[in-house]
mmCIF file of C-alpha atoms and ligand atoms in Angstrom:
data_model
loop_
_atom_site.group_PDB
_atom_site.id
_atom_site.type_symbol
_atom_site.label_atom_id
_atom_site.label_comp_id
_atom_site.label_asym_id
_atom_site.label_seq_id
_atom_site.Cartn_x
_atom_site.Cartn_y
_atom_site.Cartn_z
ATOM 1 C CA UNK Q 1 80.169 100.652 128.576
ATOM 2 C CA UNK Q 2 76.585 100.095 127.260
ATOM 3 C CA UNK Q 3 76.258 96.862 125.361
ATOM 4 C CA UNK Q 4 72.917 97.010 123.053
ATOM 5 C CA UNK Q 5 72.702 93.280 121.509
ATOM 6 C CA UNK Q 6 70.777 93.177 118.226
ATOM 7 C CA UNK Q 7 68.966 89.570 116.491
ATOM 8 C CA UNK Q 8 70.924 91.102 113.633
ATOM 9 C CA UNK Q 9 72.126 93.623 111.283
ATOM 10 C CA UNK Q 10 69.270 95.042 110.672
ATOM 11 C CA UNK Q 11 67.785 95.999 113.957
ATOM 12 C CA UNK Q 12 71.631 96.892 114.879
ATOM 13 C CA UNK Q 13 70.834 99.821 111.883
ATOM 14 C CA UNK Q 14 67.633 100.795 113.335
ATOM 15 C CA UNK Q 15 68.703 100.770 116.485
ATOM 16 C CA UNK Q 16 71.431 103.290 115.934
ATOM 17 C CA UNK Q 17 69.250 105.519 113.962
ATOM 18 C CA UNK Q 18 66.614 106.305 116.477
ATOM 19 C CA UNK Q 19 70.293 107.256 118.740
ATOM 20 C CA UNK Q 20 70.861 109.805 116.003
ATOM 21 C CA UNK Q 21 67.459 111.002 115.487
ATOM 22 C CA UNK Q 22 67.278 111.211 119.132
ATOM 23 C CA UNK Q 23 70.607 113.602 119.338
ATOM 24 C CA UNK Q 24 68.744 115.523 116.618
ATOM 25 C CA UNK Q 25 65.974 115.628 118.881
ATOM 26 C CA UNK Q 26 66.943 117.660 121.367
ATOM 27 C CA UNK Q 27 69.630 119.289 119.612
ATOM 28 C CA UNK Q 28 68.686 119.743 115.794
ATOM 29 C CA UNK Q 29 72.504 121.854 115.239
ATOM 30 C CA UNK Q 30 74.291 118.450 116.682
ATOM 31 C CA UNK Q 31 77.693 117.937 114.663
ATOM 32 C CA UNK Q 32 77.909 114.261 114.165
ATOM 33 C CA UNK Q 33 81.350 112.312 113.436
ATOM 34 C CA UNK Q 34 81.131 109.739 110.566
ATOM 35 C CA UNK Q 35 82.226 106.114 109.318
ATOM 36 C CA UNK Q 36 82.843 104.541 106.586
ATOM 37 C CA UNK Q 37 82.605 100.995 105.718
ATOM 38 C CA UNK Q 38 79.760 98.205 105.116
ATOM 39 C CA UNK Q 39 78.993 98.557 108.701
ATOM 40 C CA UNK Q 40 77.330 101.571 109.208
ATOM 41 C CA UNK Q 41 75.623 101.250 105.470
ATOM 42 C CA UNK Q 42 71.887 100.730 107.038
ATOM 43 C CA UNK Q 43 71.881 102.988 109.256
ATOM 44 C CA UNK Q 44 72.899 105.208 106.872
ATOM 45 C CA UNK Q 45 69.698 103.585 104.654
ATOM 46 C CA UNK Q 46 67.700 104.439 107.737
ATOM 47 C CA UNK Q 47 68.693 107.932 108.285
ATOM 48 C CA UNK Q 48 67.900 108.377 104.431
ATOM 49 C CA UNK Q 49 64.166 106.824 104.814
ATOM 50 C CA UNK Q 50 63.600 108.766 107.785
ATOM 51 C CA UNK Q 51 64.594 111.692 106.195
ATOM 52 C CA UNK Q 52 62.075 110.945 103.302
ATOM 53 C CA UNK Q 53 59.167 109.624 105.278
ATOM 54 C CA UNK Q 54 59.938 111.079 108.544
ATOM 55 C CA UNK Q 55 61.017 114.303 108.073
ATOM 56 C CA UNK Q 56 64.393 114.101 109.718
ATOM 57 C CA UNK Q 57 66.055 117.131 109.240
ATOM 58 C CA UNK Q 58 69.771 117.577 108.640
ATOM 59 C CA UNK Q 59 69.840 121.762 107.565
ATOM 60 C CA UNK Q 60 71.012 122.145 111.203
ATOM 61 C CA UNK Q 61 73.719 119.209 110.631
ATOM 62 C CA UNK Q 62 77.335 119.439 110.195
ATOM 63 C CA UNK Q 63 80.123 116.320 110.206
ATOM 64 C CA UNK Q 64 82.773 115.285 110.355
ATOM 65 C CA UNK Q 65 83.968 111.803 108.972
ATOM 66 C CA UNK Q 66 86.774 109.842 110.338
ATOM 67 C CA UNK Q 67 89.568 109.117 108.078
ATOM 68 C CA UNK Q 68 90.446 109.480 104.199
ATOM 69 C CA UNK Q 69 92.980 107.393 102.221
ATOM 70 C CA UNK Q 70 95.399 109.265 101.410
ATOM 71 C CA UNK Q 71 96.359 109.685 97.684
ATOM 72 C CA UNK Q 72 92.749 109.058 96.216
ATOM 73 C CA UNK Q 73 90.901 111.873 94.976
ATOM 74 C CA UNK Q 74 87.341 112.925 96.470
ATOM 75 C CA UNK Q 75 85.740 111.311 92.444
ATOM 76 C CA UNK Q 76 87.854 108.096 93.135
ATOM 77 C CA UNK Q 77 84.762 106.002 94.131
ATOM 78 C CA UNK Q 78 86.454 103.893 96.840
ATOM 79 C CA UNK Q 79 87.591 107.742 98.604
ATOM 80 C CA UNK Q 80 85.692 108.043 101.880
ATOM 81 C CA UNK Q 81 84.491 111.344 100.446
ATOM 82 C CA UNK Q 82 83.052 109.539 97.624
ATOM 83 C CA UNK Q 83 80.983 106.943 99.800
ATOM 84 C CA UNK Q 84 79.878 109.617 101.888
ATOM 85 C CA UNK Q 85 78.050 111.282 99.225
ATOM 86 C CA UNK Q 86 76.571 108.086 97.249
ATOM 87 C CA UNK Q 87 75.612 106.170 100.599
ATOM 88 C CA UNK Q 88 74.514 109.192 103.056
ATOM 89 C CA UNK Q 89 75.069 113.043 101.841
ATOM 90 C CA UNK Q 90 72.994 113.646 98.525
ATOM 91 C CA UNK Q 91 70.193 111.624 100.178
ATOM 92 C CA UNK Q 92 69.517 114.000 102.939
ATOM 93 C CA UNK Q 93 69.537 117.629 103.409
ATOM 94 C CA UNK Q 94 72.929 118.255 105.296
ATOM 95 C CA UNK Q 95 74.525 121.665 103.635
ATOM 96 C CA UNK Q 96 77.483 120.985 101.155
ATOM 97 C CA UNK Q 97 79.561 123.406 103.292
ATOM 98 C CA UNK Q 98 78.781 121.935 106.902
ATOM 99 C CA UNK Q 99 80.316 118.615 105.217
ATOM 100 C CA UNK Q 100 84.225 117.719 106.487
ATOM 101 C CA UNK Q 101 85.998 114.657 105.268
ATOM 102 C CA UNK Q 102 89.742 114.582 105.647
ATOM 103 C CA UNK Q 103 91.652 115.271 102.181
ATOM 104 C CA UNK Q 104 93.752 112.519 100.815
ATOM 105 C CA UNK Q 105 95.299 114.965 98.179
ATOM 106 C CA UNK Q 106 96.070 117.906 100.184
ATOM 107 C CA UNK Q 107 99.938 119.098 99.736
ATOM 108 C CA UNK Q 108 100.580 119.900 103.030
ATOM 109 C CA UNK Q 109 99.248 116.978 105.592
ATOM 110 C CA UNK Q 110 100.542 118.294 108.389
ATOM 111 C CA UNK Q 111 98.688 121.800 108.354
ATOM 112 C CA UNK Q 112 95.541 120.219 107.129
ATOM 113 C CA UNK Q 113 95.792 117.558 109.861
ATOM 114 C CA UNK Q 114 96.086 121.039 112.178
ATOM 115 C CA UNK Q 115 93.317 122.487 110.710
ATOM 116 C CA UNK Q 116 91.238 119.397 110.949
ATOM 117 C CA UNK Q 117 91.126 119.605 114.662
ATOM 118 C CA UNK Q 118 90.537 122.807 114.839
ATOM 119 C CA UNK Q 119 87.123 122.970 113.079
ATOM 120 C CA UNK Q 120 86.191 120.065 115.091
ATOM 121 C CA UNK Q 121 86.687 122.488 118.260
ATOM 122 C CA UNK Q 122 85.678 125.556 116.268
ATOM 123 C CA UNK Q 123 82.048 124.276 115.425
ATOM 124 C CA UNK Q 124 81.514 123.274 119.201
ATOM 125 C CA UNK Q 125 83.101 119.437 119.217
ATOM 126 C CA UNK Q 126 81.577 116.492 117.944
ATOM 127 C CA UNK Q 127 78.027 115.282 119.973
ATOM 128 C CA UNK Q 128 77.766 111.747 118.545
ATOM 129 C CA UNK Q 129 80.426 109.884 116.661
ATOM 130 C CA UNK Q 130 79.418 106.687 115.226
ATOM 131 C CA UNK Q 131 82.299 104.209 114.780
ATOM 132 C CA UNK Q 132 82.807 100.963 112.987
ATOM 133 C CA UNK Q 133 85.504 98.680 113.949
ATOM 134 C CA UNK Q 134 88.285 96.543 112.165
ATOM 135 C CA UNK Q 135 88.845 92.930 112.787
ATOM 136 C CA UNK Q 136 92.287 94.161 114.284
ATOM 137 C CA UNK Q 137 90.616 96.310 116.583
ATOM 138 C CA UNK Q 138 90.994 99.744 115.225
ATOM 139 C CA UNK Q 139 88.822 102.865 115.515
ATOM 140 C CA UNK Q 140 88.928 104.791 111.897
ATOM 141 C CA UNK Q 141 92.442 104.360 111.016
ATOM 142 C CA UNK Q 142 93.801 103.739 114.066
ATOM 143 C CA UNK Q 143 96.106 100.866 114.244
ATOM 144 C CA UNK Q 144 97.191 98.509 116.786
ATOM 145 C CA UNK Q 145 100.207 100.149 118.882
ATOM 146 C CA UNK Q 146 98.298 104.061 117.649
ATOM 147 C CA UNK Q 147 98.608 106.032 121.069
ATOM 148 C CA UNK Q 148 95.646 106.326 122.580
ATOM 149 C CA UNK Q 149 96.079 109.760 122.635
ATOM 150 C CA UNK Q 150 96.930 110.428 118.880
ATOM 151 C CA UNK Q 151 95.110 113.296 117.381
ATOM 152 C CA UNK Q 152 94.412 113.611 113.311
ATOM 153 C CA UNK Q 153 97.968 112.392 111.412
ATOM 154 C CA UNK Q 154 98.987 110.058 108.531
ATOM 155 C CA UNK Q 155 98.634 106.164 109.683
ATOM 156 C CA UNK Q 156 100.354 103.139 107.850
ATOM 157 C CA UNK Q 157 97.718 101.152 107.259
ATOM 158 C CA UNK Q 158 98.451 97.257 108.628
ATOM 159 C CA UNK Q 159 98.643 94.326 106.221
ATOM 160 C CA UNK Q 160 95.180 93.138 107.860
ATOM 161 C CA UNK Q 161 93.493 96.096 107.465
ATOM 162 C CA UNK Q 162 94.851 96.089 103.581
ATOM 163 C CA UNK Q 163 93.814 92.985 102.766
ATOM 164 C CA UNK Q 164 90.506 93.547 104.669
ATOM 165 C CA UNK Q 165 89.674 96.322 102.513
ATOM 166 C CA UNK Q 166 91.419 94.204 99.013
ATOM 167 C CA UNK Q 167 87.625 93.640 98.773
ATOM 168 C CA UNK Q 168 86.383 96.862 97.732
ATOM 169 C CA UNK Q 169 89.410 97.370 95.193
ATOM 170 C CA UNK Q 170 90.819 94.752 92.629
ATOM 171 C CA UNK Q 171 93.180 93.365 94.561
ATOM 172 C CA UNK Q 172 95.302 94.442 97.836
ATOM 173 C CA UNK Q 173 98.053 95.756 95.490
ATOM 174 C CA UNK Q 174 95.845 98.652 95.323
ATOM 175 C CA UNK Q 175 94.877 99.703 98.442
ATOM 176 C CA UNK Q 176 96.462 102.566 99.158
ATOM 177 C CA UNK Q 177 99.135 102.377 102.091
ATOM 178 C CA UNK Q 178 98.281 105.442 103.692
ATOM 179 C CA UNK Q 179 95.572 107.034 105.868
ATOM 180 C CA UNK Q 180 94.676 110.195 107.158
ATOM 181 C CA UNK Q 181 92.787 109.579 110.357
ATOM 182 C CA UNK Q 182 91.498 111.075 113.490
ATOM 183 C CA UNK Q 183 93.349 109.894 116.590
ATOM 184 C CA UNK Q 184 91.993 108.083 119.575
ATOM 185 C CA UNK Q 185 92.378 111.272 121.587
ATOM 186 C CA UNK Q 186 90.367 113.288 119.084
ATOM 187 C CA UNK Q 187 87.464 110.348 119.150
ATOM 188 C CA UNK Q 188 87.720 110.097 122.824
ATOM 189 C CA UNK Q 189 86.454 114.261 123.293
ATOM 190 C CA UNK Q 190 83.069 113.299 121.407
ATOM 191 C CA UNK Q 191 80.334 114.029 123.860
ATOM 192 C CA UNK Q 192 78.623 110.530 123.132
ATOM 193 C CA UNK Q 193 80.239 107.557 121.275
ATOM 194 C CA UNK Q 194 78.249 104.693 119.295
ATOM 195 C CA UNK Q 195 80.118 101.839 118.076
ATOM 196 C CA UNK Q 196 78.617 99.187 115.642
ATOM 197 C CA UNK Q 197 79.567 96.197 114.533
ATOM 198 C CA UNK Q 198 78.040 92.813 113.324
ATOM 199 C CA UNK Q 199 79.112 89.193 111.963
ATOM 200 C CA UNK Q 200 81.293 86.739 113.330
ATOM 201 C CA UNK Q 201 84.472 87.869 111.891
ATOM 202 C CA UNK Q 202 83.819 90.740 114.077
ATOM 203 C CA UNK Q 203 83.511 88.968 117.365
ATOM 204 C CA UNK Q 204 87.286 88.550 118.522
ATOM 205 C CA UNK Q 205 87.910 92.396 118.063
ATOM 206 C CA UNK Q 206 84.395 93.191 119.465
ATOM 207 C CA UNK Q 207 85.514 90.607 122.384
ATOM 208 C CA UNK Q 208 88.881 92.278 123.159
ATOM 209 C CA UNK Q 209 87.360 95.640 122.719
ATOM 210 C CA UNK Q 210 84.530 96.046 125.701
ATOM 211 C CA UNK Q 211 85.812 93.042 127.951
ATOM 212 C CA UNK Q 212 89.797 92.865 127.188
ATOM 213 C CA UNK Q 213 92.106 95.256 129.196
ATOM 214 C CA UNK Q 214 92.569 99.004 127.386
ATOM 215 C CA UNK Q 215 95.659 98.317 125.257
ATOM 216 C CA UNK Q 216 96.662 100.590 122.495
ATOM 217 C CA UNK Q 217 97.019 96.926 120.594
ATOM 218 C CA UNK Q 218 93.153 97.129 120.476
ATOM 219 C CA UNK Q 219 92.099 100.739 119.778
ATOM 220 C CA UNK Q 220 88.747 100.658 120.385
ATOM 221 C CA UNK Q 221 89.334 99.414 124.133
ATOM 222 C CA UNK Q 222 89.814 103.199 124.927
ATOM 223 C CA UNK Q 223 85.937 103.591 125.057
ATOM 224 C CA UNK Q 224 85.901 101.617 128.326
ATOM 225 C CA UNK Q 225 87.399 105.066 129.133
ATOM 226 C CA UNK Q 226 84.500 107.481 127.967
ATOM 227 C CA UNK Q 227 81.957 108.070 130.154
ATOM 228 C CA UNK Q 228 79.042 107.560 127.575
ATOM 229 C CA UNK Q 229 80.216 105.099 124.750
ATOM 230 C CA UNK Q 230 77.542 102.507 123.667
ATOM 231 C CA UNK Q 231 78.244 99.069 121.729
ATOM 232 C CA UNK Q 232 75.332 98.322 119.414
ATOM 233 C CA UNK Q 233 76.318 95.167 117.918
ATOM 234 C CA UNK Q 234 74.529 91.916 116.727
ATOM 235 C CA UNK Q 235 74.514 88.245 118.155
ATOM 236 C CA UNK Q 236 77.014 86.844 115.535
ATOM 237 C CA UNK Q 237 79.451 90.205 116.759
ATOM 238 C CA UNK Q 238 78.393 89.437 120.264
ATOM 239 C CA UNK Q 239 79.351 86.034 120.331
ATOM 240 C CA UNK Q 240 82.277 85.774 121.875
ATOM 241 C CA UNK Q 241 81.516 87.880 124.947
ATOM 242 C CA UNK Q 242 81.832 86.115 128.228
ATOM 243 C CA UNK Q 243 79.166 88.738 129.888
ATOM 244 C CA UNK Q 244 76.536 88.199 127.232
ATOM 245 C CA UNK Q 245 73.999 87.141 129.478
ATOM 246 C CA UNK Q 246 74.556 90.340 131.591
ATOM 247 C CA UNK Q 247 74.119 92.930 129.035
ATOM 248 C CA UNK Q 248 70.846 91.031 127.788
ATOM 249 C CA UNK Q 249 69.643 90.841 131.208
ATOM 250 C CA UNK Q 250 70.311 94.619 131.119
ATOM 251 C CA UNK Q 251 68.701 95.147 128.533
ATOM 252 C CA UNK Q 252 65.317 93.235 129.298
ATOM 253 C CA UNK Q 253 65.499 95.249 132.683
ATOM 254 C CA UNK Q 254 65.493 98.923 131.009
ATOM 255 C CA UNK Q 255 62.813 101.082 132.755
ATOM 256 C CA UNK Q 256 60.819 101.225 129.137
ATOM 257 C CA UNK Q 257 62.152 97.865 127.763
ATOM 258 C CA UNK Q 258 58.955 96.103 125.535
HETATM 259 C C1 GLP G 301 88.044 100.729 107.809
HETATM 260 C C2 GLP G 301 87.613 102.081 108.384
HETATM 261 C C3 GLP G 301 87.013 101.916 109.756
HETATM 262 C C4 GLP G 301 85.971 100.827 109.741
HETATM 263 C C5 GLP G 301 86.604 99.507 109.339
HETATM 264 C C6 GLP G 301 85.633 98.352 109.331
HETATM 265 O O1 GLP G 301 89.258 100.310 108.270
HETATM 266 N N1 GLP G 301 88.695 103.002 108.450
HETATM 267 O O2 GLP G 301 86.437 103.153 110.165
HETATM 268 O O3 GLP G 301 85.381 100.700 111.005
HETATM 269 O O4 GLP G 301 87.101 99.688 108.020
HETATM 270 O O5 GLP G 301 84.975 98.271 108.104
HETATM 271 P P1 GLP G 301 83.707 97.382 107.821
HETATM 272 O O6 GLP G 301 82.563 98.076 108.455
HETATM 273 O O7 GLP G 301 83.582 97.378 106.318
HETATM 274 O O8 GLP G 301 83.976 96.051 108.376
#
């Protein structure tokens, strides 16, 4: 797996933006696969600026985010559908009806779940998915002990994961129990995988995730299993990497390194 270490969260941001703009490069139709969370909220802020003062262009665009809690509506503001549009999606020109987000209201989870996959496939399979990753380990929704080859379904969220995300509701009591999240197996078929993460409380999963053995305890150690997934992660996330010195001295040894 490519390691990318960053001084810090903001050149992780920039760092994965110029990987996006450079999918849209050479393919300006890419369909990218989306997180949520604080992580990926600057490069989100960079995709926006270079949008405005760049001209990157999204009309080509469609996506595909991740996971949904189930029960909230798309106008609950801490729905995924919700942060989509305020942090990323009425910032940049992406057309309404290229967007996907899983529904947490839909009657019938099993069929959507079904037809989730489907569109994935049906609009050519996802080129880049950007992921962010929980201090558990997990990939979108995916908890420890989630096959690694689960497609879209209904996860129980874990108490960690609960009271990690207490913080963007009044109090845990209130997060909802339920997900609706891609599987491994559905993030594994993306063409090219980018997974960011930064701060210290990050740096056990992060750890466990690119140097640990592949364990469905630790979801994201199925990318050592894709043939192009990159880590972009800062020093703080990086810190607890016993290779560290490699992947810099990788790094510094790039063909077009500064
Ligand atoms: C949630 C999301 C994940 C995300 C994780 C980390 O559990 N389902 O996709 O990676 O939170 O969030 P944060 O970036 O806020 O630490």
């Amino acid at each position: 797996m490519e390691v990318i270490v960053t001084r810090d969260y903001d050149e992780m941001s920039k760092t994965a933006a110029r990987v996006v703009a450079q999918v849209l490069n050479l393919k300006p139709n890419a369909v990218l696969g989306l997180a949520t969370g604080s992580t990926p909220l600057g490069l989100y802020r960079e995709l926006i600026r270079m949008h405005r003062e760049e001209g990157l262009d999204f009309s080509q665009v469609t996506t595909f985010n991740l996971d949904e809690y189930v029960g909230l509506p798309r106008t609950h503001p801490q729905s995924y559908y919700y942060f989509m549009q305020e942090n990323l999606f009425k910032h940049i020109n992406v057309p309404k009806q290229n967007i996907y987000v899983p529904s947490g209201t839909t009657s019938n989870y099993a069929a959507f779940c079904q037809w989730y996959e489907q569109r994935i496939r049906e609009c050519g399979g996802i080129d880049l998915q950007v992921l962010g990753i929980g201090t558990d380990g997990h990939i979108a929704f995916n908890e420890p002990s989630s096959s690694l080859g689960s497609r879209t379904r209904i996860k129980t969220l874990a108490r960690q994961t609960i009271e990690d995300n207490a913080r963007f509701f009044g109090s845990p009591d209130e997060v909802p129990v339920y997900a609706i999240t891609m599987g491994v197996g559905t993030i594994l078929e993306a063409r090219k995988i980018m997974l960011l993460a930064s701060g210290r409380q990050k740096a056990p999963a992060v750890a466990a995730a690119i140097e640990g053995p592949v364990t469905s305890m630790i979801t994201a150690s199925a990318l050592q299993l894709h043939r192009d997934a990159m880590c972009i992660i800062d020093r703080e996330a990086a810190s607890q990497l016993k290779m560290l010195d490699y992947y810099e001295w990788v790094q510094a040894k790039m063909p077009n390194a500064p």
